[in-house]
JSON list of C-alpha atoms in Angstrom, two decimals:
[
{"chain": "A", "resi": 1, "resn": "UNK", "atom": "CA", "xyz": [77.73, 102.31, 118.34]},
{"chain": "A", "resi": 2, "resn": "UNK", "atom": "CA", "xyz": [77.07, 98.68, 117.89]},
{"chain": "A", "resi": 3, "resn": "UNK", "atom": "CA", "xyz": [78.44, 95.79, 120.97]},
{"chain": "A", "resi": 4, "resn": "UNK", "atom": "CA", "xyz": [78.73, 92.28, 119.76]},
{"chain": "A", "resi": 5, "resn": "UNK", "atom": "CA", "xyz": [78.46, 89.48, 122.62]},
{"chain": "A", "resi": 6, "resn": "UNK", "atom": "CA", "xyz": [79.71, 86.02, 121.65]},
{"chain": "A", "resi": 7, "resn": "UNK", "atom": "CA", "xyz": [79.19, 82.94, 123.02]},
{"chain": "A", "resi": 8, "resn": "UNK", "atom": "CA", "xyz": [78.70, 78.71, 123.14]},
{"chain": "A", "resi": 9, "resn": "UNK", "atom": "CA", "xyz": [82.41, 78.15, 122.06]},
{"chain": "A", "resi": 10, "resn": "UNK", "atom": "CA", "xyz": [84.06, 75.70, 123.68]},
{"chain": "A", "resi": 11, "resn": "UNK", "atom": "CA", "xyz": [85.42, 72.07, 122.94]},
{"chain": "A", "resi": 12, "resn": "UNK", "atom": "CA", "xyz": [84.34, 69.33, 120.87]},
{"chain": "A", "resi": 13, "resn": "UNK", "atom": "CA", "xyz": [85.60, 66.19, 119.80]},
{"chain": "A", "resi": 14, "resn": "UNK", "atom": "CA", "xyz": [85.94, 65.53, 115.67]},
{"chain": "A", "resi": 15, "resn": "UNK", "atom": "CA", "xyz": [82.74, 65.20, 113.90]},
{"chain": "A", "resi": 16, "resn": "UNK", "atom": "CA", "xyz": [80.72, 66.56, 116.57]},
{"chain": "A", "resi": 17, "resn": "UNK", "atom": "CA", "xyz": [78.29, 69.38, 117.15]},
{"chain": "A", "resi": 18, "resn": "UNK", "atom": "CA", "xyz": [78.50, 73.33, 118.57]},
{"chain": "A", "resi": 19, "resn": "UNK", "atom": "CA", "xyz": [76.58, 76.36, 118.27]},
{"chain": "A", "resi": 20, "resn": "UNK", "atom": "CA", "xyz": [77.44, 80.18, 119.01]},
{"chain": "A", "resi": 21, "resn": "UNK", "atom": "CA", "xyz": [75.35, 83.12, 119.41]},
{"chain": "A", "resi": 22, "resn": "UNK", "atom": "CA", "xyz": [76.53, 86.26, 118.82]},
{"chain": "A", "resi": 23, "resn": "UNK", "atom": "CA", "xyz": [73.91, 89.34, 120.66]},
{"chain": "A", "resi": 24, "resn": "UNK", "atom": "CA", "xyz": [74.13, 92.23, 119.61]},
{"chain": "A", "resi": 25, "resn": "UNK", "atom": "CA", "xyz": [73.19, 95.95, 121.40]},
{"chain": "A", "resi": 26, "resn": "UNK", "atom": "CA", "xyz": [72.15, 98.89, 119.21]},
{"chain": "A", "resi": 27, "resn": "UNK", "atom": "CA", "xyz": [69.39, 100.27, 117.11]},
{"chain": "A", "resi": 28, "resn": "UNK", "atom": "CA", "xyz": [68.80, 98.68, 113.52]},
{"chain": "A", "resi": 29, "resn": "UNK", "atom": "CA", "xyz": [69.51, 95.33, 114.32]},
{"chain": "A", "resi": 30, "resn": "UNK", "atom": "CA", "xyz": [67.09, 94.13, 111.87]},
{"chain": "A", "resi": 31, "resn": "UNK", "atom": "CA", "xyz": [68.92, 96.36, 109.13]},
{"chain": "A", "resi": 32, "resn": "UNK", "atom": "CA", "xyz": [72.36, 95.16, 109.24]},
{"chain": "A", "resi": 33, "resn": "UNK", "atom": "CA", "xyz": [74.34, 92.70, 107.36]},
{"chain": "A", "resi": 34, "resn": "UNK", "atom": "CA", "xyz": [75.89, 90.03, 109.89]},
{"chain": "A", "resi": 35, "resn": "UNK", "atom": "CA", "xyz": [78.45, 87.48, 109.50]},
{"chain": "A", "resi": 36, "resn": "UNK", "atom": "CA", "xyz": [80.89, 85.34, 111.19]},
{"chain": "A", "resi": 37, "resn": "UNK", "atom": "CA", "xyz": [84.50, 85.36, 110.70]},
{"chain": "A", "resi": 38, "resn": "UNK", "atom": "CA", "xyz": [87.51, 83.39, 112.49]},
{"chain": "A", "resi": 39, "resn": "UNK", "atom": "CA", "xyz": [90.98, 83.15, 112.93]},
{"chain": "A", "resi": 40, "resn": "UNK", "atom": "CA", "xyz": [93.60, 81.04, 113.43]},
{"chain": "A", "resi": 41, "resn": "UNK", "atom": "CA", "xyz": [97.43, 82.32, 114.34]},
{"chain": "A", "resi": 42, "resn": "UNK", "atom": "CA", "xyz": [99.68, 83.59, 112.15]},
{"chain": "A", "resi": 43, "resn": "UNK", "atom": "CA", "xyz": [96.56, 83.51, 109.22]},
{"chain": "A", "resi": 44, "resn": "UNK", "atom": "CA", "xyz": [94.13, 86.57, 108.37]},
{"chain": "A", "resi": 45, "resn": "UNK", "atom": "CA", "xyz": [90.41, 86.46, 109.45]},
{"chain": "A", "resi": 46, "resn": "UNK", "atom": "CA", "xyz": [88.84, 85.05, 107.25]},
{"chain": "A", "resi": 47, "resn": "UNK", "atom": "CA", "xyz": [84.92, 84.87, 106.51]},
{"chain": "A", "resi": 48, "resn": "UNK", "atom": "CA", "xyz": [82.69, 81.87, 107.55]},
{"chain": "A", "resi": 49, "resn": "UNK", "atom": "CA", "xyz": [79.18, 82.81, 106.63]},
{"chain": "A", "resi": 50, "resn": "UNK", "atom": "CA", "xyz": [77.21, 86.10, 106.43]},
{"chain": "A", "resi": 51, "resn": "UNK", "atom": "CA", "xyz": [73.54, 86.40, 106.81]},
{"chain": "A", "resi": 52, "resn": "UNK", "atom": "CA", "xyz": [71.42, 89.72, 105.24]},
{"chain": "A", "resi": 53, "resn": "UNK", "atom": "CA", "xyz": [69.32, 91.84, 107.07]},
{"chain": "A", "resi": 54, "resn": "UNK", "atom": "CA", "xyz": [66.29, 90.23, 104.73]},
{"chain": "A", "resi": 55, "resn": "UNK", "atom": "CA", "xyz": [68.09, 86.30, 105.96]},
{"chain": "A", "resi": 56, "resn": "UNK", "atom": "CA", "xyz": [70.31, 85.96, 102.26]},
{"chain": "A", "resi": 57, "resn": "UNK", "atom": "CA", "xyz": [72.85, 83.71, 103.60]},
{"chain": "A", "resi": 58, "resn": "UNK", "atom": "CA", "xyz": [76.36, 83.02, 102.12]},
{"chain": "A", "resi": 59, "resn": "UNK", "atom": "CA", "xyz": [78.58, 80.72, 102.97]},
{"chain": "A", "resi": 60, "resn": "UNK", "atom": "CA", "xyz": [82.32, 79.83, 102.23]},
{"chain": "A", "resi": 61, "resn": "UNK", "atom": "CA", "xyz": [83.26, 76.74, 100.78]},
{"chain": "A", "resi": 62, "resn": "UNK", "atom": "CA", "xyz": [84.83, 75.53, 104.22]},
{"chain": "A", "resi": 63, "resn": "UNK", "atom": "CA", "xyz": [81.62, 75.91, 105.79]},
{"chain": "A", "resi": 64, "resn": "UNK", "atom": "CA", "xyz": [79.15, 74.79, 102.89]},
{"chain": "A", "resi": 65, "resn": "UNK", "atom": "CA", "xyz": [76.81, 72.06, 104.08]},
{"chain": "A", "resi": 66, "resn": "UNK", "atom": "CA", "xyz": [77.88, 71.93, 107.34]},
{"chain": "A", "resi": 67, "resn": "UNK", "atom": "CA", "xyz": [77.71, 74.86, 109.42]},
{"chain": "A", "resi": 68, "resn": "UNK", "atom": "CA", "xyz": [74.18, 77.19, 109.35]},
{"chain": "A", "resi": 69, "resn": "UNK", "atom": "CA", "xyz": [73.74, 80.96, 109.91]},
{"chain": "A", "resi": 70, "resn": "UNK", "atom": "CA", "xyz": [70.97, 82.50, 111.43]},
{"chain": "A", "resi": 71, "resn": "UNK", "atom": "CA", "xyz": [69.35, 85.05, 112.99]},
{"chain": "A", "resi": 72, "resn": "UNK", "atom": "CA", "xyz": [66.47, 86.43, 115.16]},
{"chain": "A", "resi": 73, "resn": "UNK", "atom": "CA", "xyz": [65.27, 89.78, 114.81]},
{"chain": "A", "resi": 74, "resn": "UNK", "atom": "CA", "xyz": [63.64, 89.96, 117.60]},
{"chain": "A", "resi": 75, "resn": "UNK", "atom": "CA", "xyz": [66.25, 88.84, 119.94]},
{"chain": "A", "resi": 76, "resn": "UNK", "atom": "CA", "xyz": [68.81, 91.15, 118.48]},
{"chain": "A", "resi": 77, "resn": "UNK", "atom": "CA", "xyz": [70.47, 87.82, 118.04]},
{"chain": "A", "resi": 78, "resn": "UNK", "atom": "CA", "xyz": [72.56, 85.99, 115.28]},
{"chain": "A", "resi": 79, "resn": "UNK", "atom": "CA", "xyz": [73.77, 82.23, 114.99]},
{"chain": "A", "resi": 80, "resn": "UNK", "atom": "CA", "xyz": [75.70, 80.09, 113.88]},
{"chain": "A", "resi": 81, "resn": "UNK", "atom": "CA", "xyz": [75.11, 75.68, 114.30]},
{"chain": "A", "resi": 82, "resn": "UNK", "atom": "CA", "xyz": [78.49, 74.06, 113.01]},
{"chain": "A", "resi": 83, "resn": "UNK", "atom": "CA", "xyz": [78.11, 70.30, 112.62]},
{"chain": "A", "resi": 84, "resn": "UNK", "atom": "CA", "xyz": [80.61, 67.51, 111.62]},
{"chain": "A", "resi": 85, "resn": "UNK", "atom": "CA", "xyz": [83.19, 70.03, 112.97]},
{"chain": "A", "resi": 86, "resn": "UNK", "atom": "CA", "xyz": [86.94, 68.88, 111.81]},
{"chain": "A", "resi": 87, "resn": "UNK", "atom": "CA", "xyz": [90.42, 69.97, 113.59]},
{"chain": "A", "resi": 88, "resn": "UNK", "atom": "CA", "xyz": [90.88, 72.80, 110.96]},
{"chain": "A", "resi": 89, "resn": "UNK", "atom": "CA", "xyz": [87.61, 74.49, 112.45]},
{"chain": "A", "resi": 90, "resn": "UNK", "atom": "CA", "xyz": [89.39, 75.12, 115.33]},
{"chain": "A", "resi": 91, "resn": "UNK", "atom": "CA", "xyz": [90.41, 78.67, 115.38]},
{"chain": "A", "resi": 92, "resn": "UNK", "atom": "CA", "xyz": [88.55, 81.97, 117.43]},
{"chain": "A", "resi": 93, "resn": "UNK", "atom": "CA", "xyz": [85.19, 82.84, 115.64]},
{"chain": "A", "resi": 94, "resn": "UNK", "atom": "CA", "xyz": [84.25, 86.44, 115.76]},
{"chain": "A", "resi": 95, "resn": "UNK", "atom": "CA", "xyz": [80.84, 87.88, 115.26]},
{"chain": "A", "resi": 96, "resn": "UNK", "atom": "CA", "xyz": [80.76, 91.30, 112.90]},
{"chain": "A", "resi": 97, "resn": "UNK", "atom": "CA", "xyz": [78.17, 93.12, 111.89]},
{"chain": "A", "resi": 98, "resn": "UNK", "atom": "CA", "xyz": [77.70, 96.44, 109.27]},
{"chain": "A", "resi": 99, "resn": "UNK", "atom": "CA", "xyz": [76.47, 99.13, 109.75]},
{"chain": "A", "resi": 100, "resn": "UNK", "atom": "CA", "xyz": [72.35, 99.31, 109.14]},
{"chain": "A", "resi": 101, "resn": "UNK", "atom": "CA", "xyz": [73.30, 102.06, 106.04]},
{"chain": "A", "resi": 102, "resn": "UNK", "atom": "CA", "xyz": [75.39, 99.71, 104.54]},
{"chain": "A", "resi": 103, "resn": "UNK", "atom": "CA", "xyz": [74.72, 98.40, 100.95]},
{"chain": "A", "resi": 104, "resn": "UNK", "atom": "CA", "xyz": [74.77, 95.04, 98.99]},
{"chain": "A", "resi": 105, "resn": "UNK", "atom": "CA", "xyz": [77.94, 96.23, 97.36]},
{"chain": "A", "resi": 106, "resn": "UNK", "atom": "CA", "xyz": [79.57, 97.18, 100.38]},
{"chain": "A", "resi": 107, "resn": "UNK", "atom": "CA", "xyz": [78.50, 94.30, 102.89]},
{"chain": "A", "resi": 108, "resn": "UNK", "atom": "CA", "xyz": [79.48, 91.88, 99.53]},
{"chain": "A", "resi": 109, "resn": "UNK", "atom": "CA", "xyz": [83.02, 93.53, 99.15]},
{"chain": "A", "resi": 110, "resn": "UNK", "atom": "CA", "xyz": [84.63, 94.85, 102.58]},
{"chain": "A", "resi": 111, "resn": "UNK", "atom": "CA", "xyz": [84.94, 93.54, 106.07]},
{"chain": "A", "resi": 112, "resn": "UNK", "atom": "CA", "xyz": [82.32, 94.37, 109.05]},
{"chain": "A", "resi": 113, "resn": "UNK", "atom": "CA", "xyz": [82.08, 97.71, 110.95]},
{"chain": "A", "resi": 114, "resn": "UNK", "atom": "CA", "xyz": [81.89, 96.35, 113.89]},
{"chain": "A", "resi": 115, "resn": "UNK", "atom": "CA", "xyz": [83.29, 93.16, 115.88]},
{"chain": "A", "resi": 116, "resn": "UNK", "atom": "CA", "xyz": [82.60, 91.07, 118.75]},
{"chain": "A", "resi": 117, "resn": "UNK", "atom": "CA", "xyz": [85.84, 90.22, 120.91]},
{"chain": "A", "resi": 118, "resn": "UNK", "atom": "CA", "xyz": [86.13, 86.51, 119.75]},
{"chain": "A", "resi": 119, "resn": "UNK", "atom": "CA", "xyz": [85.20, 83.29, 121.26]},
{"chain": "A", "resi": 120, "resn": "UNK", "atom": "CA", "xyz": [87.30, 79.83, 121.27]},
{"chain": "A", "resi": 121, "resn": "UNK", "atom": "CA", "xyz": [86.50, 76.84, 119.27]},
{"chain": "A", "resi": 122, "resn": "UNK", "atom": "CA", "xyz": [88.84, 73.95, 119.46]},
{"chain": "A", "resi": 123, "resn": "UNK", "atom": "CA", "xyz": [88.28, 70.31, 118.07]},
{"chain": "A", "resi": 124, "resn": "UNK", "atom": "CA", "xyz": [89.99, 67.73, 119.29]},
{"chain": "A", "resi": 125, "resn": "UNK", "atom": "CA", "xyz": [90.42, 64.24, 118.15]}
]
């Protein structure tokens, strides 16, 4: 069993700066495919960025250029630095994370084993 830990959400004025952390608990850290989603009501979740086990990052068109996923191994820990944040970024991020047997295909093509219980980002002009 995996337990994601988010935090750093919070709120920022347009065009400004935030990071999150998502920690995770578990075996295999280093092995799974991890990724941030969020939500806004009434809409699905909807991907932001993923990161490999290996560091291949993708990112969504919304977050292209201006937000950057990361991670560190050794801390069990993944990341995510959003800059020049706009009001539609508010919404409630959610860390996810597959399962360390997981494969390209898989990670590329369905949604995360396991999820974190949100955290709050609202921008604010």
């Amino acid at each position: 069993q995996v337990q994601l830990v988010e935090s750093g959400g919070g709120l920022v004025q347009t065009g400004g700066s935030l990071g999150l952390s998502c920690t995770a608990s578990g075996s295999n850290f280093r092995r799974r495919a991890m990724a941030w989603y969020r939500q806004t009501p009434g809409k699905q979740r909807e991907l932001v960025a993923r990161i490999t086990g290996s560091g291949t990052t993708f990112y969504t068109d919304s977050a292209k250029g201006r937000f950057t996923i990361s991670r560190d191994n050794a801390k069990n820990t993944m990341y995510l630095r959003m800059n020049s944040l706009r009001l539609e970024d508010t919404a409630v991020y959610y860390c996810g994370a597959w399962s360390a047997t997981a494969i390209q295909s898989t990670v590329y093509s369905t949604s995360p084993d396991y999820w974190g219980q949100g955290i709050q980002v609202t921008v604010s002009s």
